Short mmCIF file of C-alpha atoms in Angstrom, two decimals:
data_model
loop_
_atom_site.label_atom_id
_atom_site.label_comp_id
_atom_site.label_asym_id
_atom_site.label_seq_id
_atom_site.Cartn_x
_atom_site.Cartn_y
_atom_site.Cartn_z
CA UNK A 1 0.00 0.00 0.00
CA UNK A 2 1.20 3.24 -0.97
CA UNK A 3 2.87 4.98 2.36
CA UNK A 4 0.89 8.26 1.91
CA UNK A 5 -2.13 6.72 3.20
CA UNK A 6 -0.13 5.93 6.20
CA UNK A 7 1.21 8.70 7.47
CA UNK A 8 0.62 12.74 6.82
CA UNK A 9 3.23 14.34 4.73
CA UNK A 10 6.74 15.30 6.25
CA UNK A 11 6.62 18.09 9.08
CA UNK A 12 3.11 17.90 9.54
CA UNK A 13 1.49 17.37 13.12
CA UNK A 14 -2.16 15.51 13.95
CA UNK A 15 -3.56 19.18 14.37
CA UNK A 16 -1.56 20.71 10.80
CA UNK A 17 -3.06 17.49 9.60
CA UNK A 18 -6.70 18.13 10.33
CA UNK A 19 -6.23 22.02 9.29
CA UNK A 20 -4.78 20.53 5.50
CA UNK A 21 -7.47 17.38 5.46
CA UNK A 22 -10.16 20.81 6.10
CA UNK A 23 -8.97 22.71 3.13
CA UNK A 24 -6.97 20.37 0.47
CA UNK A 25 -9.87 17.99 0.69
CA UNK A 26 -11.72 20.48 -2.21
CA UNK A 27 -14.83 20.18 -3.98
CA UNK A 28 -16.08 17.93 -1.05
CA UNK A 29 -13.87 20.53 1.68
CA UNK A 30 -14.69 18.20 4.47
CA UNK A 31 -14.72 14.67 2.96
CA UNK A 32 -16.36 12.74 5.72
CA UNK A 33 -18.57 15.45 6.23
CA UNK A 34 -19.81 15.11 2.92
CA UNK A 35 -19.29 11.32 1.88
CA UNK A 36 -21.70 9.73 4.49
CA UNK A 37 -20.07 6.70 6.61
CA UNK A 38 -23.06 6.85 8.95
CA UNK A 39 -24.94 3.58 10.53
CA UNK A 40 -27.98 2.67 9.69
CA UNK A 41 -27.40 2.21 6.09
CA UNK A 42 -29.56 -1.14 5.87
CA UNK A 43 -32.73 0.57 7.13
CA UNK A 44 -31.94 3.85 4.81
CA UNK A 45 -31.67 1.90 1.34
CA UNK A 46 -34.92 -0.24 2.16
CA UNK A 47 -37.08 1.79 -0.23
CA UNK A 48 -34.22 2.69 -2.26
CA UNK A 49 -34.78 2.17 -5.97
CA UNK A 50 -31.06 1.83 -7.49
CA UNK A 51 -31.23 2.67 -11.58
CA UNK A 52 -30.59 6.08 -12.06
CA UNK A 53 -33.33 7.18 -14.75
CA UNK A 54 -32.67 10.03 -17.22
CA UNK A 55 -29.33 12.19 -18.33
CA UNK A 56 -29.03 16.28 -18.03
CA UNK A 57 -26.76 18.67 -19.89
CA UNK A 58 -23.75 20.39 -18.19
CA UNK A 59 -23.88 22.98 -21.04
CA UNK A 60 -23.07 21.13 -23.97
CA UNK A 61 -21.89 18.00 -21.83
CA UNK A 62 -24.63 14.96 -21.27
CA UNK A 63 -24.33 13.34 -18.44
CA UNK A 64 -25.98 11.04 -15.65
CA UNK A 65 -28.61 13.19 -13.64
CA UNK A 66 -27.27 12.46 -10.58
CA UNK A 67 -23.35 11.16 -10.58
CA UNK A 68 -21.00 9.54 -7.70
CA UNK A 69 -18.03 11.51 -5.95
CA UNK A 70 -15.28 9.25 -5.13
CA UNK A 71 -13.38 11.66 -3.20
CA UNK A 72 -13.39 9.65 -0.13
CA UNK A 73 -12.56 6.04 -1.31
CA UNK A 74 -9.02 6.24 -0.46
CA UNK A 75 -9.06 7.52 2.86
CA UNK A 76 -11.65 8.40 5.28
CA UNK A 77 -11.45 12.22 7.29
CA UNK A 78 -11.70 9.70 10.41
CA UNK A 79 -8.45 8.10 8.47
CA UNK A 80 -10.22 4.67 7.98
CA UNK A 81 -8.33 2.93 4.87
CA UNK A 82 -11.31 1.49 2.45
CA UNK A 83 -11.28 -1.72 1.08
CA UNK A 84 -9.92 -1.19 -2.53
CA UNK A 85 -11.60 -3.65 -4.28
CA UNK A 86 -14.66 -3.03 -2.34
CA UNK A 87 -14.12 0.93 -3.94
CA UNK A 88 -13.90 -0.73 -7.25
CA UNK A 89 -17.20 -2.71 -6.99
CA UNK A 90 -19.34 0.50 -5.96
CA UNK A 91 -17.69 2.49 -8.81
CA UNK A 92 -18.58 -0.60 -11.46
CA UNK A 93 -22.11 -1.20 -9.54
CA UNK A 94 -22.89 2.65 -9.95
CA UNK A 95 -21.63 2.56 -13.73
CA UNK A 96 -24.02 -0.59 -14.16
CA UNK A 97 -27.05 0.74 -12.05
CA UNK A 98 -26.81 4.18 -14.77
CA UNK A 99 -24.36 6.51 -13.46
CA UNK A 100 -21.86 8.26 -16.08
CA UNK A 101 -20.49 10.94 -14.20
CA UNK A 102 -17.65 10.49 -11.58
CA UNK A 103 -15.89 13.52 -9.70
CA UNK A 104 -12.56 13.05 -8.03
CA UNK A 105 -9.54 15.61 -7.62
CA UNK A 106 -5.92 15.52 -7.32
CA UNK A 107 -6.39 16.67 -3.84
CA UNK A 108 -8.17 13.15 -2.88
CA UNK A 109 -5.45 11.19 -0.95
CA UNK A 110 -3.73 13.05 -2.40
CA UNK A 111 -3.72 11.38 -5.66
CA UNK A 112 -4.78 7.96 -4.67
CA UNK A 113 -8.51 8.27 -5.72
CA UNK A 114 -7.66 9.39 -8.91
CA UNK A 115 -5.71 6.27 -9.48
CA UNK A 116 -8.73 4.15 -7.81
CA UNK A 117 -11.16 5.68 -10.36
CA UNK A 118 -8.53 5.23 -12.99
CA UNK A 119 -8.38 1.09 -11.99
CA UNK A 120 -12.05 1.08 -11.91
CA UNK A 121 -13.44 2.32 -14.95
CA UNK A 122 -10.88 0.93 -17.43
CA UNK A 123 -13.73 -1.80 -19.05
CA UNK A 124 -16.34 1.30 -20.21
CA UNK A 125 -13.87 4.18 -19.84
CA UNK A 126 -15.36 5.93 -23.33
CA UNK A 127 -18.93 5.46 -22.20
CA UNK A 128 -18.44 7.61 -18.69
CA UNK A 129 -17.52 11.40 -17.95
CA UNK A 130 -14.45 11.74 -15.79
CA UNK A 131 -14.27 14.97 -13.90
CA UNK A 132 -11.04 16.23 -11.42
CA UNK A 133 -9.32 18.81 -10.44
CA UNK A 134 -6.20 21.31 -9.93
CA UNK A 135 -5.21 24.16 -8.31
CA UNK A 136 -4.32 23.37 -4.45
CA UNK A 137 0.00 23.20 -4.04
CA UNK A 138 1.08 19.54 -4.52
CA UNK A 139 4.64 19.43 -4.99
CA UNK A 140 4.78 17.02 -8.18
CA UNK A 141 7.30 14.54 -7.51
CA UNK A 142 6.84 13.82 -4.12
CA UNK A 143 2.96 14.51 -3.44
CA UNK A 144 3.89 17.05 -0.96
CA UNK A 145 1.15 19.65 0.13
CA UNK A 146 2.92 23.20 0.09
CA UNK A 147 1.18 26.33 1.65
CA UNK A 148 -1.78 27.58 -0.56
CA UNK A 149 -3.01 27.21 -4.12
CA UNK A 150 -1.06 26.84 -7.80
CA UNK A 151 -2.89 27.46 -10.82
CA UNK A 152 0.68 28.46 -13.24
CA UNK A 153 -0.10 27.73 -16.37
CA UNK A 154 2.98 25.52 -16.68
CA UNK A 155 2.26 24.15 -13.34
CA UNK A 156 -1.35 23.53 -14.94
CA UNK A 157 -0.16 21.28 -17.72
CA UNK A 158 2.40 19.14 -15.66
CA UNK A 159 -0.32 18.35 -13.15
CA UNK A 160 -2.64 16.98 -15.58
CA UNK A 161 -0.22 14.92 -17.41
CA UNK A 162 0.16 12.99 -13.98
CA UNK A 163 -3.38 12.76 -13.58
CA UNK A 164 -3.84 10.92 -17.32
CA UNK A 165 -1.36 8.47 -15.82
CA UNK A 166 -3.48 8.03 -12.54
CA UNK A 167 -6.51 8.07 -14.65
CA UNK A 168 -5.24 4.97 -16.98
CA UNK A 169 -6.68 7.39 -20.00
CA UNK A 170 -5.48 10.00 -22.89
CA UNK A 171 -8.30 12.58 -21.86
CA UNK A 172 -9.97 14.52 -19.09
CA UNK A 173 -13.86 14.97 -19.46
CA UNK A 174 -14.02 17.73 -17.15
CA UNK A 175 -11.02 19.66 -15.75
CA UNK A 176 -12.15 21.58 -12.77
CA UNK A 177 -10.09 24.73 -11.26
CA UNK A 178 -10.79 23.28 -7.63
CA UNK A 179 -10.07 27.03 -5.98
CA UNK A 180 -9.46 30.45 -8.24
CA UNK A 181 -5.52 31.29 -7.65
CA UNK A 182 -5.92 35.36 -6.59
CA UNK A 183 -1.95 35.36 -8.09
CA UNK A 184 -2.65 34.16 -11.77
CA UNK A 185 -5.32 35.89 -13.86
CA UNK A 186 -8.12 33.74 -15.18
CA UNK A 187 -7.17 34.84 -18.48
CA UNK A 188 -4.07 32.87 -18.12
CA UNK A 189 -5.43 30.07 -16.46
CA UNK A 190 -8.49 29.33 -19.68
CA UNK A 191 -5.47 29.66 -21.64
CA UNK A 192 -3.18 26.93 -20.39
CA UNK A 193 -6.49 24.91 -20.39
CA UNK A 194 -7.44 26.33 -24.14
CA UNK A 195 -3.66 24.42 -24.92
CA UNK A 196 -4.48 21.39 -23.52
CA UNK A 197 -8.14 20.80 -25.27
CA UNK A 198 -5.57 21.81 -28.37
CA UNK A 199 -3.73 18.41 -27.72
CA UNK A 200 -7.08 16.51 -26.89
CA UNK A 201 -5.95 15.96 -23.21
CA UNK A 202 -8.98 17.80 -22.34
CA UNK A 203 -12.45 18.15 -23.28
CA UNK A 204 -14.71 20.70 -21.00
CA UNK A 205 -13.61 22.80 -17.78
CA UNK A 206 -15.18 24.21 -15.21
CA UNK A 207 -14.32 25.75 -11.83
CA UNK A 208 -15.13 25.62 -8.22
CA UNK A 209 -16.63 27.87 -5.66
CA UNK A 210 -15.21 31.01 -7.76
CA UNK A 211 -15.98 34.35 -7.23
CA UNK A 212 -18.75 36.00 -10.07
CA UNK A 213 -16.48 38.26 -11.92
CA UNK A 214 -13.72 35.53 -12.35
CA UNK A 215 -16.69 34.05 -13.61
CA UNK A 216 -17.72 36.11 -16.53
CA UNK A 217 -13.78 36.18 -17.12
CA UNK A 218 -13.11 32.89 -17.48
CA UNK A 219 -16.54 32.57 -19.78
CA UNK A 220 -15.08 35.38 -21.88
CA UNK A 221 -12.02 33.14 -22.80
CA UNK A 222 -13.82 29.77 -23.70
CA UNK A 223 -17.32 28.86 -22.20
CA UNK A 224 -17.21 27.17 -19.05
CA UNK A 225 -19.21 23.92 -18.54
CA UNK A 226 -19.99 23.59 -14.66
CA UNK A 227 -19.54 25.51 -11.93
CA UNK A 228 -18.87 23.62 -8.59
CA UNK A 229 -19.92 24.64 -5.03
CA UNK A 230 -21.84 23.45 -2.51
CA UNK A 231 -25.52 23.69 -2.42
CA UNK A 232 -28.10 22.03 -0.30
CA UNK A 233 -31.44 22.38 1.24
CA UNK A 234 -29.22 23.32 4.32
CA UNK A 235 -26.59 25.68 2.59
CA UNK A 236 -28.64 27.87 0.04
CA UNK A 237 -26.14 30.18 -0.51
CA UNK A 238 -25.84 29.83 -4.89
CA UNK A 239 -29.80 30.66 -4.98
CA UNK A 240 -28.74 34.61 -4.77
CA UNK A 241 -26.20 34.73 -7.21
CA UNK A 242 -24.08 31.76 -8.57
CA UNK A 243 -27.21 30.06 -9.99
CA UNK A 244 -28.90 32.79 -12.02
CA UNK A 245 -25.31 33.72 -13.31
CA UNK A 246 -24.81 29.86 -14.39
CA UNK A 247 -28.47 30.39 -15.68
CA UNK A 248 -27.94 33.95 -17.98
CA UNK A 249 -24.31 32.32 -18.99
CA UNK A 250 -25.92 28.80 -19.85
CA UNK A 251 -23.79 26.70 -17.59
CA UNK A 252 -24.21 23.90 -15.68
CA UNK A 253 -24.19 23.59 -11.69
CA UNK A 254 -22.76 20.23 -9.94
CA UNK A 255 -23.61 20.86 -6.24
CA UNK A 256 -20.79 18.97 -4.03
CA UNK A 257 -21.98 18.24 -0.23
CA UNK A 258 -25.68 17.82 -1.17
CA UNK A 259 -26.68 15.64 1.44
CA UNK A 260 -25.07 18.02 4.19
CA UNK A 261 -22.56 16.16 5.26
CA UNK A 262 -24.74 12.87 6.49
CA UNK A 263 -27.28 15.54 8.08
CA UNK A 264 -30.07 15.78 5.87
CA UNK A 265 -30.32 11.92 5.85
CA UNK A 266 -31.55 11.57 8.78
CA UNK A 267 -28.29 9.53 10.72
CA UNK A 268 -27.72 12.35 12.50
CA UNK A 269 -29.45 13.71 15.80
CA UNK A 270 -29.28 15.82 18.71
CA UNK A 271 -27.60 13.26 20.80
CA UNK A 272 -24.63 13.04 17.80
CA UNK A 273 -21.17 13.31 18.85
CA UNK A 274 -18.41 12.96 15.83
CA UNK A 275 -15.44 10.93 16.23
CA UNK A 276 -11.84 12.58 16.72
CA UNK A 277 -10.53 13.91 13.44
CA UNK A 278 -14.06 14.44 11.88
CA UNK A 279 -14.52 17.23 10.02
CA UNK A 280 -17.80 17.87 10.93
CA UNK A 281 -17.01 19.05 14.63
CA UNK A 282 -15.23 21.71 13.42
CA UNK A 283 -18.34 23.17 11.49
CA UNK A 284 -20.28 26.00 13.38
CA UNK A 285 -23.72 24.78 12.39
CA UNK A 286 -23.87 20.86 13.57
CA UNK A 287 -22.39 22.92 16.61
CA UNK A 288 -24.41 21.73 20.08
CA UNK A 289 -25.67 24.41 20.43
CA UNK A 290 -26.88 24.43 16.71
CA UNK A 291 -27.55 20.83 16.01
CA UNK A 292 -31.48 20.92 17.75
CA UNK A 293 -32.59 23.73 16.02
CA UNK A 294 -30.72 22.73 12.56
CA UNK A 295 -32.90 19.30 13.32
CA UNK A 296 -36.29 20.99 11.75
CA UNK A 297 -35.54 20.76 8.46
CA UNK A 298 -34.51 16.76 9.11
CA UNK A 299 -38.02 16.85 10.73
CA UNK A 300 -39.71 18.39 7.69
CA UNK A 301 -37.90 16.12 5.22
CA UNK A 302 -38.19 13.27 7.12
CA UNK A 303 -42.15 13.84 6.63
CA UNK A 304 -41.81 14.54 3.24
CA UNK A 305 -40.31 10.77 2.49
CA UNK A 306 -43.03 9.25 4.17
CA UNK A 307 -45.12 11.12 2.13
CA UNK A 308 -43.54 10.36 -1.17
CA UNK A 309 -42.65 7.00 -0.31
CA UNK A 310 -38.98 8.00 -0.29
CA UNK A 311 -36.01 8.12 2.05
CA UNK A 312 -34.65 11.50 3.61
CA UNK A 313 -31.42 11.38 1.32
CA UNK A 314 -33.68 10.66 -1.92
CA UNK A 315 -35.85 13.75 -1.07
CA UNK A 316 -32.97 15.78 -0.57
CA UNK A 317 -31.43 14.92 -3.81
CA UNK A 318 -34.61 15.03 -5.75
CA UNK A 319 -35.03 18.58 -4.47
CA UNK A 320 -31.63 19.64 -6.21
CA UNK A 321 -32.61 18.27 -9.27
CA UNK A 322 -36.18 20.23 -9.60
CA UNK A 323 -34.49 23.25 -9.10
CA UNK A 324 -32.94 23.71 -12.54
CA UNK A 325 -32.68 20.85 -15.30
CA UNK A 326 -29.25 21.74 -15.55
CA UNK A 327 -28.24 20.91 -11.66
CA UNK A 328 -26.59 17.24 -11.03
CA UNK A 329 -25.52 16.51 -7.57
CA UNK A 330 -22.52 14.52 -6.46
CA UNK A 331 -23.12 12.54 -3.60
CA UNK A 332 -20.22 11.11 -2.13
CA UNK A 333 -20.32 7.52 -0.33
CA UNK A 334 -17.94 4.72 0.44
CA UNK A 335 -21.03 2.32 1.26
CA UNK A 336 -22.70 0.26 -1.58
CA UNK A 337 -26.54 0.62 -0.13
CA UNK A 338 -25.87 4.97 0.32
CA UNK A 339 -25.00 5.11 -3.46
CA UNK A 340 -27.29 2.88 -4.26
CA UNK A 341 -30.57 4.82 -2.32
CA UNK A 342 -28.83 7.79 -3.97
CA UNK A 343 -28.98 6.38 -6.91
CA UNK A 344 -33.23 6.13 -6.80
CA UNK A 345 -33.44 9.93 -5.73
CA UNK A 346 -33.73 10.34 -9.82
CA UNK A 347 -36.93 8.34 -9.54
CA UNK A 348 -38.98 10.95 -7.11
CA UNK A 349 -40.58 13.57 -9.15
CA UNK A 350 -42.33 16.91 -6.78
CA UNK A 351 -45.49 18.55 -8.66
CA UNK A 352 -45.13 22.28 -9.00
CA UNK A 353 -47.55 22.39 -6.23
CA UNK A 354 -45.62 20.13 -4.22
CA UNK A 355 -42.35 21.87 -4.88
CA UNK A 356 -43.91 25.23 -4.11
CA UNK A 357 -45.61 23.85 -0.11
CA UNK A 358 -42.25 21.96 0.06
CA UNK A 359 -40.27 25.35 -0.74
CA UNK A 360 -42.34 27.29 1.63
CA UNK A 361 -41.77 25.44 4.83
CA UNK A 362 -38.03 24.75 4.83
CA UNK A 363 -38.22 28.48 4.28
CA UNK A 364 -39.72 28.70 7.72
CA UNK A 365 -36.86 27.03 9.13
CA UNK A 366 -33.41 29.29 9.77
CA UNK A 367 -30.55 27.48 9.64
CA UNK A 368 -27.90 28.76 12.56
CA UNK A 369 -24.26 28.69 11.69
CA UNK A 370 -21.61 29.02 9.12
CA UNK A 371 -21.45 26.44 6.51
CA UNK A 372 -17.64 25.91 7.01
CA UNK A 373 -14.75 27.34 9.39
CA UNK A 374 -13.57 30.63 8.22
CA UNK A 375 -10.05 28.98 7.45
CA UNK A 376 -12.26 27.17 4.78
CA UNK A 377 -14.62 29.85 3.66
CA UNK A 378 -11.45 32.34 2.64
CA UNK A 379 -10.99 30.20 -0.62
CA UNK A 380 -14.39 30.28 -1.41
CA UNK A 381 -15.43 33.42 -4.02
CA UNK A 382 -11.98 34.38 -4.79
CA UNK A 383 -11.53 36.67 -7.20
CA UNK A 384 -8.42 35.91 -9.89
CA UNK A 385 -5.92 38.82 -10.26
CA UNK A 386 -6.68 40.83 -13.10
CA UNK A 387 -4.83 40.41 -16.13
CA UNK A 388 -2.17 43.44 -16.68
#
């Protein structure tokens, strides 16, 4: 077994550990917080219906309508090892049970789930969209994680050479600029990425939790094809600007965390306490003194399955996907029956008058704390240097 899933990297402590798993873990910032090890999976995939129906457009980009983020299958926050075969067998089970579309990063392990995917997928490779991403500091010969982010344009182009290697292919789907460099204009960034769809290495881009102007920037260059950031029926956040931007631009929205971190399934309560080294205990709103209140809009989704004949997770999903037919979540899991309930979230359908009772009490219901520590939240809406 590779030794970086043993130990941190050189001259890090347990505590630098846990602040680099919070931030270097990327489109998923808090991986166990977002790819749900919870009990109770048995009792939450009874009604689950696994064959994801249907495909949506990311721009010009088909894809599954909902897809399968791997970015915990090499390592758990709570530093729990996977089985590697048993990572293998969810990947080929979701690829056979409908799912196309399969987010990981370079961040992830680092490395290591890129090369899991990569082992995975190599049987139907050209029938599936592979999506990862750049832009945290990796030193490239040794894996090291240096201070901050690295979006060079000659950086760029080294990093996703190694990631085709990982990958086991000759082409990226859908490059992702995991945080905006505030060094390195955008301009310069589209352009390293313009040179590499030149040499068929990659296809579509996209970035992640950007700031609006860098945005409209980066569209300028060459259209982008998905923005990624987090969005949830607890973190709402890309209703008041990032989703009618993605709407007026005509790009596509792949919400990462949209189950919450494990909270809007329902495996979480008031009487919760998260294991050392989870992610989650760091995050102001499943806080004590957050957590009961927060535990309304479980309440009110909770009723809503029973109503709909459908688990928590499933109604949560299902909401992201009536928002806009151009949304397609990412849930993130490491256990066969959570992607497979995922998986039948595509199956639950919400009448406009549904959507519209459903919409009106969870807006009754204020969530209480910050989505992620502030050491987290500074990378998020970052603004690119403007080009001189």
């Amino acid at each position: 077994m590779d030794n970086s899933l043993e130990k941190p990297a050189s001259g890090l402590n347990r505590r630098d550990l846990l602040k680099a798993g919070l931030i270097l873990a990327g489109g998923a910032m808090l991986p166990s917080a977002c790819t749900v090890a919870a009990t109770g999976s048995s009792a939450r995939s009874a009604t689950a219906k696994s064959q994801v129906s249907g495909r949506r457009k990311l721009g010009t980009l088909e894809v599954s309508s909902i897809g399968l983020g791997v970015q915990n299958m090499s390592r758990t926050y709570q530093t729990l090892v996977p089985n590697r075969a048993e990572m293998h067998h969810i990947i080929r089970t979701a690829y056979d049970q409908g799912v196309t579309f399969f987010d990981a990063a370079e961040a992830y392990g680092p490395w290591e789930v890129e090369r899991i995917l990569g082992e995975a997928v190599g049987a139907f490779r050209n029938n599936i969209v592979i999506a990862t991403k750049f832009g945290w500091n990796f030193d490239q010969k040794t894996g090291q994680r240096l201070p901050g982010v690295n979006s060079r344009p000659d950086h760029i182009k080294v990093v996703v050479d190694n990631m085709l290697q990982r990958l086991r292919t000759d082409r990226i789907d859908l490059l992702y600029q995991h945080r905006v460099d505030p060094a390195v204009p955008i301009e310069d960034v589209v352009g390293a990425i313009k040179d590499l769809m030149s040499q068929g290495k990659v296809l579509h881009y996209g970035l992640s939790e950007p700031g609006l102007q860098t945005v409209r920037r980066a569209h300028a260059v060459h259209p982008i094809t998905a923005i990624q950031n987090e969005y949830s029926l607890i973190w709402r956040g890309p209703e008041a600007d990032m989703l009618p931007l993605c709407q007026e631009l005509g790009i596509g929205f792949v919400p990462w965390c949209p189950l919450g971190g494990g909270f809007l399934t329902g495996t979480i309560d008031a009487k919760t306490s998260f294991a050392p080294g989870d992610g989650r205990s760091m995050i102001p709103r499943y806080s004590a003194e957050n957590m009961p209140h927060n535990l309304a809009l479980v309440e009110l989704i909770k009723s809503w399955g029973t109503r709909k004949g459908a688990t928590p997770a499933q109604i949560s999903l299902a909401w992201l996907q009536a928002q806009k037919p151009w949304i397609v979540p990412i849930p993130g899991t490491t256990q066969m029956a959570h992607m497979l309930e995922n998986n039948g979230a595509s199956a639950v359908r919400f009448t406009a008058d549904e959507l519209g009772q459903f919409n009106a009490e969870v807006a009754q219901i204020q969530i209480k704390g910050e989505r992620l520590p502030q050491m987290v939240l500074q990378y998020s809406g970052v603004e690119a240097a403007p080009r001189k």
